PDB file of C-alpha atoms in Angstrom:
ATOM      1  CA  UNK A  14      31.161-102.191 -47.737  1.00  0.00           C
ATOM      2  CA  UNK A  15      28.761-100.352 -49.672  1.00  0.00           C
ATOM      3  CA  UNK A  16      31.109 -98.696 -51.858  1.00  0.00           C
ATOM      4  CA  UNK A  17      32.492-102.168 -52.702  1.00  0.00           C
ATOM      5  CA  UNK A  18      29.359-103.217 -53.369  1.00  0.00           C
ATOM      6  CA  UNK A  19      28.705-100.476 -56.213  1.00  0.00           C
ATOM      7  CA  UNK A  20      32.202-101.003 -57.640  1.00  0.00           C
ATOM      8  CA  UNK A  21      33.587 -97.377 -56.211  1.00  0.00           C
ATOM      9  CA  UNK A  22      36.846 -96.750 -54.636  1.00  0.00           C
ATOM     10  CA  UNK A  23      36.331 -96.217 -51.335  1.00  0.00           C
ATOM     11  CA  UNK A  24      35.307 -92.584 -50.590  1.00  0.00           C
ATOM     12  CA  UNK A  25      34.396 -91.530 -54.344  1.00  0.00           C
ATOM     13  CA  UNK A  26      30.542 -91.560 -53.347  1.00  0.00           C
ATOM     14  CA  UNK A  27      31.361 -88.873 -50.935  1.00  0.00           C
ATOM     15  CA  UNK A  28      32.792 -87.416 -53.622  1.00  0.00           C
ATOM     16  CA  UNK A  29      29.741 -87.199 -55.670  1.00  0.00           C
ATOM     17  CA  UNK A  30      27.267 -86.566 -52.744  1.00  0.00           C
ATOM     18  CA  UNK A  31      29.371 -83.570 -52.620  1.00  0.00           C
ATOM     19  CA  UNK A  32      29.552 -82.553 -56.382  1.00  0.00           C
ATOM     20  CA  UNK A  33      25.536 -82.506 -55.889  1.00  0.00           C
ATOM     21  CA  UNK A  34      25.000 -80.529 -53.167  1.00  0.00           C
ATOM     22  CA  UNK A  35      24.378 -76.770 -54.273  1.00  0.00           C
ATOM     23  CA  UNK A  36      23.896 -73.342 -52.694  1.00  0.00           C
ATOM     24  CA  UNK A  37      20.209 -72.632 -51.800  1.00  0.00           C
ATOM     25  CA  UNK A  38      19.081 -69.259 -49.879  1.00  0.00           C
ATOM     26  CA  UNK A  39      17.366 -68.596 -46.727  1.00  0.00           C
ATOM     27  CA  UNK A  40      15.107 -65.599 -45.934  1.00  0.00           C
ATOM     28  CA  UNK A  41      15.596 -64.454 -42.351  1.00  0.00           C
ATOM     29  CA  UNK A  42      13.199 -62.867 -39.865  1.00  0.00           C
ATOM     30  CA  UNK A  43      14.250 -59.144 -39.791  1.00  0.00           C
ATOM     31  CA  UNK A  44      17.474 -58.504 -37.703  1.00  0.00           C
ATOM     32  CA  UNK A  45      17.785 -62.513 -37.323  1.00  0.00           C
ATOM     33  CA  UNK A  46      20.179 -63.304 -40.105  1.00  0.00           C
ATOM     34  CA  UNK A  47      23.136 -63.857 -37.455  1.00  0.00           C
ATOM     35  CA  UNK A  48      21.048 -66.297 -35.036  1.00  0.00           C
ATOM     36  CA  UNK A  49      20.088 -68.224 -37.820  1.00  0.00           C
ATOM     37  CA  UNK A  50      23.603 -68.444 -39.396  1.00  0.00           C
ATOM     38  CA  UNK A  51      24.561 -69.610 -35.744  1.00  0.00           C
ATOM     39  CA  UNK A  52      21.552 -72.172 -35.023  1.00  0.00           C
ATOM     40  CA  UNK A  53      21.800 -73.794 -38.731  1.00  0.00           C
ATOM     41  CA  UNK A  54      25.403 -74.305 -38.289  1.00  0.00           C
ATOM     42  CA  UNK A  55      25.378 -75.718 -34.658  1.00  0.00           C
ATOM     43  CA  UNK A  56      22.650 -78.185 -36.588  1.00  0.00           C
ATOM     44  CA  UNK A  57      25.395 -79.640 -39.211  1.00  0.00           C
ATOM     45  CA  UNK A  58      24.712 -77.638 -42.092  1.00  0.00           C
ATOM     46  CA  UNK A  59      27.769 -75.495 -44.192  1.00  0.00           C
ATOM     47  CA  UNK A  60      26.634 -72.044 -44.159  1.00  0.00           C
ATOM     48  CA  UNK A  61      27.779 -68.789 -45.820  1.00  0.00           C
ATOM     49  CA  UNK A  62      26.581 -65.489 -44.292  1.00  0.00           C
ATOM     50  CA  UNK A  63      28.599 -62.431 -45.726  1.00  0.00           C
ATOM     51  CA  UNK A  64      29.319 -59.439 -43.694  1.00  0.00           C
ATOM     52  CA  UNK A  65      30.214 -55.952 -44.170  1.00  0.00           C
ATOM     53  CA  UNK A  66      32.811 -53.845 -41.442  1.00  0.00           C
ATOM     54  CA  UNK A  67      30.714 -50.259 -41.617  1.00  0.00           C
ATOM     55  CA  UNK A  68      31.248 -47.785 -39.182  1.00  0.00           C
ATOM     56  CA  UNK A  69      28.285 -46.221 -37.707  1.00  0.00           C
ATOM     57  CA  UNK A  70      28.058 -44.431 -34.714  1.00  0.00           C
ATOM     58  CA  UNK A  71      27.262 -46.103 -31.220  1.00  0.00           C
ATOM     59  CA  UNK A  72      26.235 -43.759 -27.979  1.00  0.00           C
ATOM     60  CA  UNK A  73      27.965 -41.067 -29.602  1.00  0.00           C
ATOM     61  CA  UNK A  74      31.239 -42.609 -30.904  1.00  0.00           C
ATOM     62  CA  UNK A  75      32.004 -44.485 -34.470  1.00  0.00           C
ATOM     63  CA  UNK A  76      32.425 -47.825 -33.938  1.00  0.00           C
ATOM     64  CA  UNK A  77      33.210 -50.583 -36.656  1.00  0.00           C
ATOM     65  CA  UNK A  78      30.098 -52.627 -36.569  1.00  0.00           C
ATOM     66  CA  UNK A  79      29.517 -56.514 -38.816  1.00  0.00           C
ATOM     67  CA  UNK A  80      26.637 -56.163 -40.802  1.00  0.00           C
ATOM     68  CA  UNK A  81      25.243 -58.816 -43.241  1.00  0.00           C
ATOM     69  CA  UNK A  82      25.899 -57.899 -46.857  1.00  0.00           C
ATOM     70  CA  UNK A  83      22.399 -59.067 -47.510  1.00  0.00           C
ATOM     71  CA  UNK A  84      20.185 -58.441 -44.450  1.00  0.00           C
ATOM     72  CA  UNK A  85      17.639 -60.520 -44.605  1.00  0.00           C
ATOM     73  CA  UNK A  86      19.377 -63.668 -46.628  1.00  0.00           C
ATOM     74  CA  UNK A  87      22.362 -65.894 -46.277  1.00  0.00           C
ATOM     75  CA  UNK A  88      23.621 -68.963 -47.721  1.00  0.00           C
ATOM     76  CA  UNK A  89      23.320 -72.955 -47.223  1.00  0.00           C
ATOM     77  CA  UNK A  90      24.898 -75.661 -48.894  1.00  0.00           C
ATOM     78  CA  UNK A  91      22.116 -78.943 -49.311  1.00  0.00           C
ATOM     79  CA  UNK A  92      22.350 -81.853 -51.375  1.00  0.00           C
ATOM     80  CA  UNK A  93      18.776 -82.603 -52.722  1.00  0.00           C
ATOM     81  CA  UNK A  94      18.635 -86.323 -51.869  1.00  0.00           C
ATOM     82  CA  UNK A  95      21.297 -86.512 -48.511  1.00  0.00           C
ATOM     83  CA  UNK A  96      20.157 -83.640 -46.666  1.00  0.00           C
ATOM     84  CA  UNK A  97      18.030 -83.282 -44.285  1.00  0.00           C
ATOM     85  CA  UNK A  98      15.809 -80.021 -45.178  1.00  0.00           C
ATOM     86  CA  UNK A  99      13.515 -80.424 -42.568  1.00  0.00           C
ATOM     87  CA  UNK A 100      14.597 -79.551 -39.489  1.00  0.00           C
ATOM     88  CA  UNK A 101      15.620 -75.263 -41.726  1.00  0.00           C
ATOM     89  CA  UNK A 102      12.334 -74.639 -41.208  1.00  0.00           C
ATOM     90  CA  UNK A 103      11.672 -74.547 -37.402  1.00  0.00           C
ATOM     91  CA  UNK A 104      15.353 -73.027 -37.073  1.00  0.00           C
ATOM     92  CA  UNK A 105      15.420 -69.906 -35.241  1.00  0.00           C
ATOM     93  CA  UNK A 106      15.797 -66.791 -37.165  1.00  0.00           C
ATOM     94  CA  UNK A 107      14.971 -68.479 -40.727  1.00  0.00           C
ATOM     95  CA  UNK A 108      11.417 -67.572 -42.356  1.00  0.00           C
ATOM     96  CA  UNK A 109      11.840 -69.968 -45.008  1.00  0.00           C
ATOM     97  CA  UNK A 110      13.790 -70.907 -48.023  1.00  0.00           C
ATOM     98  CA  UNK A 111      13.700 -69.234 -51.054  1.00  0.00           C
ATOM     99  CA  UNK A 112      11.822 -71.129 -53.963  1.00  0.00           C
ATOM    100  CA  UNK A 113      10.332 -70.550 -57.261  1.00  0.00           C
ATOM    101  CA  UNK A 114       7.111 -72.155 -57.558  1.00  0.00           C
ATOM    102  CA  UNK A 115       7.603 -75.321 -55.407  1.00  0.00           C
ATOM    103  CA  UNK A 116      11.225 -75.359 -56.373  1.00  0.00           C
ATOM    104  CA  UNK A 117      14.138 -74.019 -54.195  1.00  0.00           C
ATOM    105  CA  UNK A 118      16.070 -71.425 -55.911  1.00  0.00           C
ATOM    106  CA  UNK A 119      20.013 -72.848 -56.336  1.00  0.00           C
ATOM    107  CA  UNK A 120      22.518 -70.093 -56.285  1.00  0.00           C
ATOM    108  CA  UNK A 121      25.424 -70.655 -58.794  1.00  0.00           C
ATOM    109  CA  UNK A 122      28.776 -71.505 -57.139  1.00  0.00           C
ATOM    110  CA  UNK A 123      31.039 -69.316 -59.028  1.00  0.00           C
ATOM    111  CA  UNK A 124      28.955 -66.655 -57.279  1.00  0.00           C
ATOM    112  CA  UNK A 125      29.592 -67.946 -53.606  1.00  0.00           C
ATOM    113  CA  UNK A 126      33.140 -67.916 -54.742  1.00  0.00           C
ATOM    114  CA  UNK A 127      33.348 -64.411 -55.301  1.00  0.00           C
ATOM    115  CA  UNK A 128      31.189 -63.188 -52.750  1.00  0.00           C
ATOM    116  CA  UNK A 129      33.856 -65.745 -50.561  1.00  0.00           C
ATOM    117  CA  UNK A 130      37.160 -64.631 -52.258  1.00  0.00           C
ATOM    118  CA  UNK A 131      35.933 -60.650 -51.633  1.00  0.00           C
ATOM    119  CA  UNK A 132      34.997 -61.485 -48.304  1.00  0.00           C
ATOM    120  CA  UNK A 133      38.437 -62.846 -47.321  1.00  0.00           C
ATOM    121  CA  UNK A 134      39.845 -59.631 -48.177  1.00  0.00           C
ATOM    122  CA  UNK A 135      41.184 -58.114 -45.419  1.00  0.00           C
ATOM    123  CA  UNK A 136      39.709 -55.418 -43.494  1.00  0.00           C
ATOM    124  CA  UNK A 137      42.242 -52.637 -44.561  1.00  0.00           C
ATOM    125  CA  UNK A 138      42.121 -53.512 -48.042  1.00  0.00           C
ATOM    126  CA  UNK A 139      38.349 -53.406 -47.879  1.00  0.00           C
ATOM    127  CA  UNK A 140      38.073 -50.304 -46.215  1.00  0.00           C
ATOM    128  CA  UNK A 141      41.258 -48.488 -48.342  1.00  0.00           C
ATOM    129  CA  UNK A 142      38.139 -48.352 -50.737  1.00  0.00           C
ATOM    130  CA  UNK A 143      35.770 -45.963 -48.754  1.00  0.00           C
ATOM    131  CA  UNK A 144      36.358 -46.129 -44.525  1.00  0.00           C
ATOM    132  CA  UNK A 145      38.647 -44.535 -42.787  1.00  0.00           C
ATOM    133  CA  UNK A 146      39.378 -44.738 -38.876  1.00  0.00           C
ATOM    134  CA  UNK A 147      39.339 -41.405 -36.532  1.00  0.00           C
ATOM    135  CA  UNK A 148      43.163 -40.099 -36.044  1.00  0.00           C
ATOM    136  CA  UNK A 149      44.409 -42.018 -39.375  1.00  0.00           C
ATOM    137  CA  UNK A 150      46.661 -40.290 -41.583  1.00  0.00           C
ATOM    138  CA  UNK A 151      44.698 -39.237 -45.552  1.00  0.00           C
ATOM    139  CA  UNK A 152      45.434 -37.373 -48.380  1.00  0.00           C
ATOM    140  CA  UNK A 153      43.341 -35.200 -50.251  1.00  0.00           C
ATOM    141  CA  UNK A 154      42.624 -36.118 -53.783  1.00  0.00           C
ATOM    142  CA  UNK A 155      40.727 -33.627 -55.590  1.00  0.00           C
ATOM    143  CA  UNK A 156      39.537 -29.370 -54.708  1.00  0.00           C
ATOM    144  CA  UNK A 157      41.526 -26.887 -53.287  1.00  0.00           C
ATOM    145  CA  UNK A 158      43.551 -28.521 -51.159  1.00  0.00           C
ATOM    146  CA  UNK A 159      44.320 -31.437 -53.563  1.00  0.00           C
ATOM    147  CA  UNK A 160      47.224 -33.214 -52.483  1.00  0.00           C
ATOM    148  CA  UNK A 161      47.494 -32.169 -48.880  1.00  0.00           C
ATOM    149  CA  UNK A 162      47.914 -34.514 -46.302  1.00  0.00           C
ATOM    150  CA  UNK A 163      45.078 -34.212 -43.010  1.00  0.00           C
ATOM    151  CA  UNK A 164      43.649 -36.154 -40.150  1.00  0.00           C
ATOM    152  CA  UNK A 165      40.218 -38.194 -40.295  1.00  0.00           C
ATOM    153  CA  UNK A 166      38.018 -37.086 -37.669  1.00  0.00           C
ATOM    154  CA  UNK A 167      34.902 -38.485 -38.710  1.00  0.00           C
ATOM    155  CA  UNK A 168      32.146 -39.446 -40.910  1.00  0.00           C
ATOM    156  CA  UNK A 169      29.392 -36.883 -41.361  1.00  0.00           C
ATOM    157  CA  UNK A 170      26.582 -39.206 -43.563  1.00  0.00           C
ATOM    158  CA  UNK A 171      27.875 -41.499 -46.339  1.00  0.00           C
ATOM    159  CA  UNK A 172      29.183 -38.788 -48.479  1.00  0.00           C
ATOM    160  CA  UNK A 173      30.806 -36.755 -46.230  1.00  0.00           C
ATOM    161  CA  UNK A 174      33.728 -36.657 -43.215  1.00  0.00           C
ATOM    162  CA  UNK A 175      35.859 -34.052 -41.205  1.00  0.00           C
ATOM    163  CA  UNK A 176      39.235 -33.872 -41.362  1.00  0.00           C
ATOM    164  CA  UNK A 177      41.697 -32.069 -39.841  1.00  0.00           C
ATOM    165  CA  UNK A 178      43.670 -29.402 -41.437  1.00  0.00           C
ATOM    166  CA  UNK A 179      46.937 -27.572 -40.544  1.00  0.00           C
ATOM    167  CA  UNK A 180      47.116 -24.610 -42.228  1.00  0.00           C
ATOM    168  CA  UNK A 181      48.805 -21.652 -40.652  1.00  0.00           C
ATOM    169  CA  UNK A 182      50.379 -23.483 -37.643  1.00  0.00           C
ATOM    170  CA  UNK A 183      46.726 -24.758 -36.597  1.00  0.00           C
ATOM    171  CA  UNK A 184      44.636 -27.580 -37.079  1.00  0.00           C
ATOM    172  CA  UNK A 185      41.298 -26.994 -39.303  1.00  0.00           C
ATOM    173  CA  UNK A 186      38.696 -28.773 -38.914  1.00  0.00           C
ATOM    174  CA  UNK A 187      37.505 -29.292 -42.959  1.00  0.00           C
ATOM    175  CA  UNK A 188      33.948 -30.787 -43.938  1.00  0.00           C
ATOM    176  CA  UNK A 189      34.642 -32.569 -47.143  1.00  0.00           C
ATOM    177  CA  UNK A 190      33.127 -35.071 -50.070  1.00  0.00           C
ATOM    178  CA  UNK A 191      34.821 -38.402 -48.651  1.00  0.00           C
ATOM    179  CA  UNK A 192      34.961 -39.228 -52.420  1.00  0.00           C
ATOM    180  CA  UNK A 193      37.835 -36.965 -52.209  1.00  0.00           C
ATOM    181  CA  UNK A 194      40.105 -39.034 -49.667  1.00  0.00           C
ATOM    182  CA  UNK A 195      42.194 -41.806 -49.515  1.00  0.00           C
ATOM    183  CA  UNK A 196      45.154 -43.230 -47.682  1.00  0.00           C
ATOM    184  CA  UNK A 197      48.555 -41.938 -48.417  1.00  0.00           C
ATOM    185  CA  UNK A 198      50.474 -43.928 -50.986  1.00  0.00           C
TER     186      UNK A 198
END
């Protein structure tokens, strides 16, 4: 009836409610950031919390492990007048939301969209960049044995990884630059 009432097609004011709700950020307690993406969406609100595959090592063995892209923020979508901001607050995990002076800092949307679009990238095509997985097949891009192809073994720091080698009927094992690897074309 309402929308009658201002002379709007039906569903156009959602329409706008929506073209003025922007991205705001939220400061998380440390280690929280996934219990308050969780609790703020179970409460209704749209919330973007970007993650990261890494692979760090777990009692003893590399496992591929989520971890927020920003570790103590994430995203949440409010519209200044229709949304209720109280309730982000008392949320658990959430410390408070950013602001500048007594005004809460928008984020601009193309920026969501990239962080989104770069998100949705699949895992392999993410990690073809700089992980590799124990027992997968790599090639050896630069150094003596440029061109070769070897085994990942694992990760030795960020900047490093073992690979096996066969040279002379025998595996290696090679401690190498990971700059220096990538997956076989």
């Amino acid at each position: 009836m309402s929308d009658a009432i201002d002379g709007q097609a039906p569903g156009s004011h959602d329409v706008e409610r929506d073209a003025m709700a922007r991205w705001y950020v939220i400061q998380c307690k440390g280690g929280e950031s996934f219990r308050a993406a969780e609790h703020l969406g179970n409460q209704g609100f749209e919330v973007f919390h970007p993650v990261l595959e890494v692979q760090k090592k777990r009692r003893g063995k590399l496992a591929w492990i989520a971890e927020p892209l920003f570790p103590y923020y994430l995203f949440i979508r409010l519209d200044r007048i229709a949304s209720n901001w109280r309730p982000i607050r008392s949320t658990r995990g959430v410390l408070k939301l950013l602001t500048f002076g007594e005004e809460p800092v928008a984020v601009a949307d193309s920026l969501i969209e990239t962080l989104r679009r770069n998100a949705s990238a699949s895992p392999e095509a993410e990690a073809a960049n700089v992980y590799f997985r124990a027992g997968e097949s790599v090639e050896i891009t630069d150094g003596p044995f440029q061109d070769l192809k070897a085994v990942f073994e694992s990760q030795t720091g960020e900047e490093r990884a073992i690979v096996l080698l066969n040279m002379l009927h025998k595996q290696q094992r090679l401690e190498m630059p990971i700059a220096q690897l990538r997956r076989p074309q």
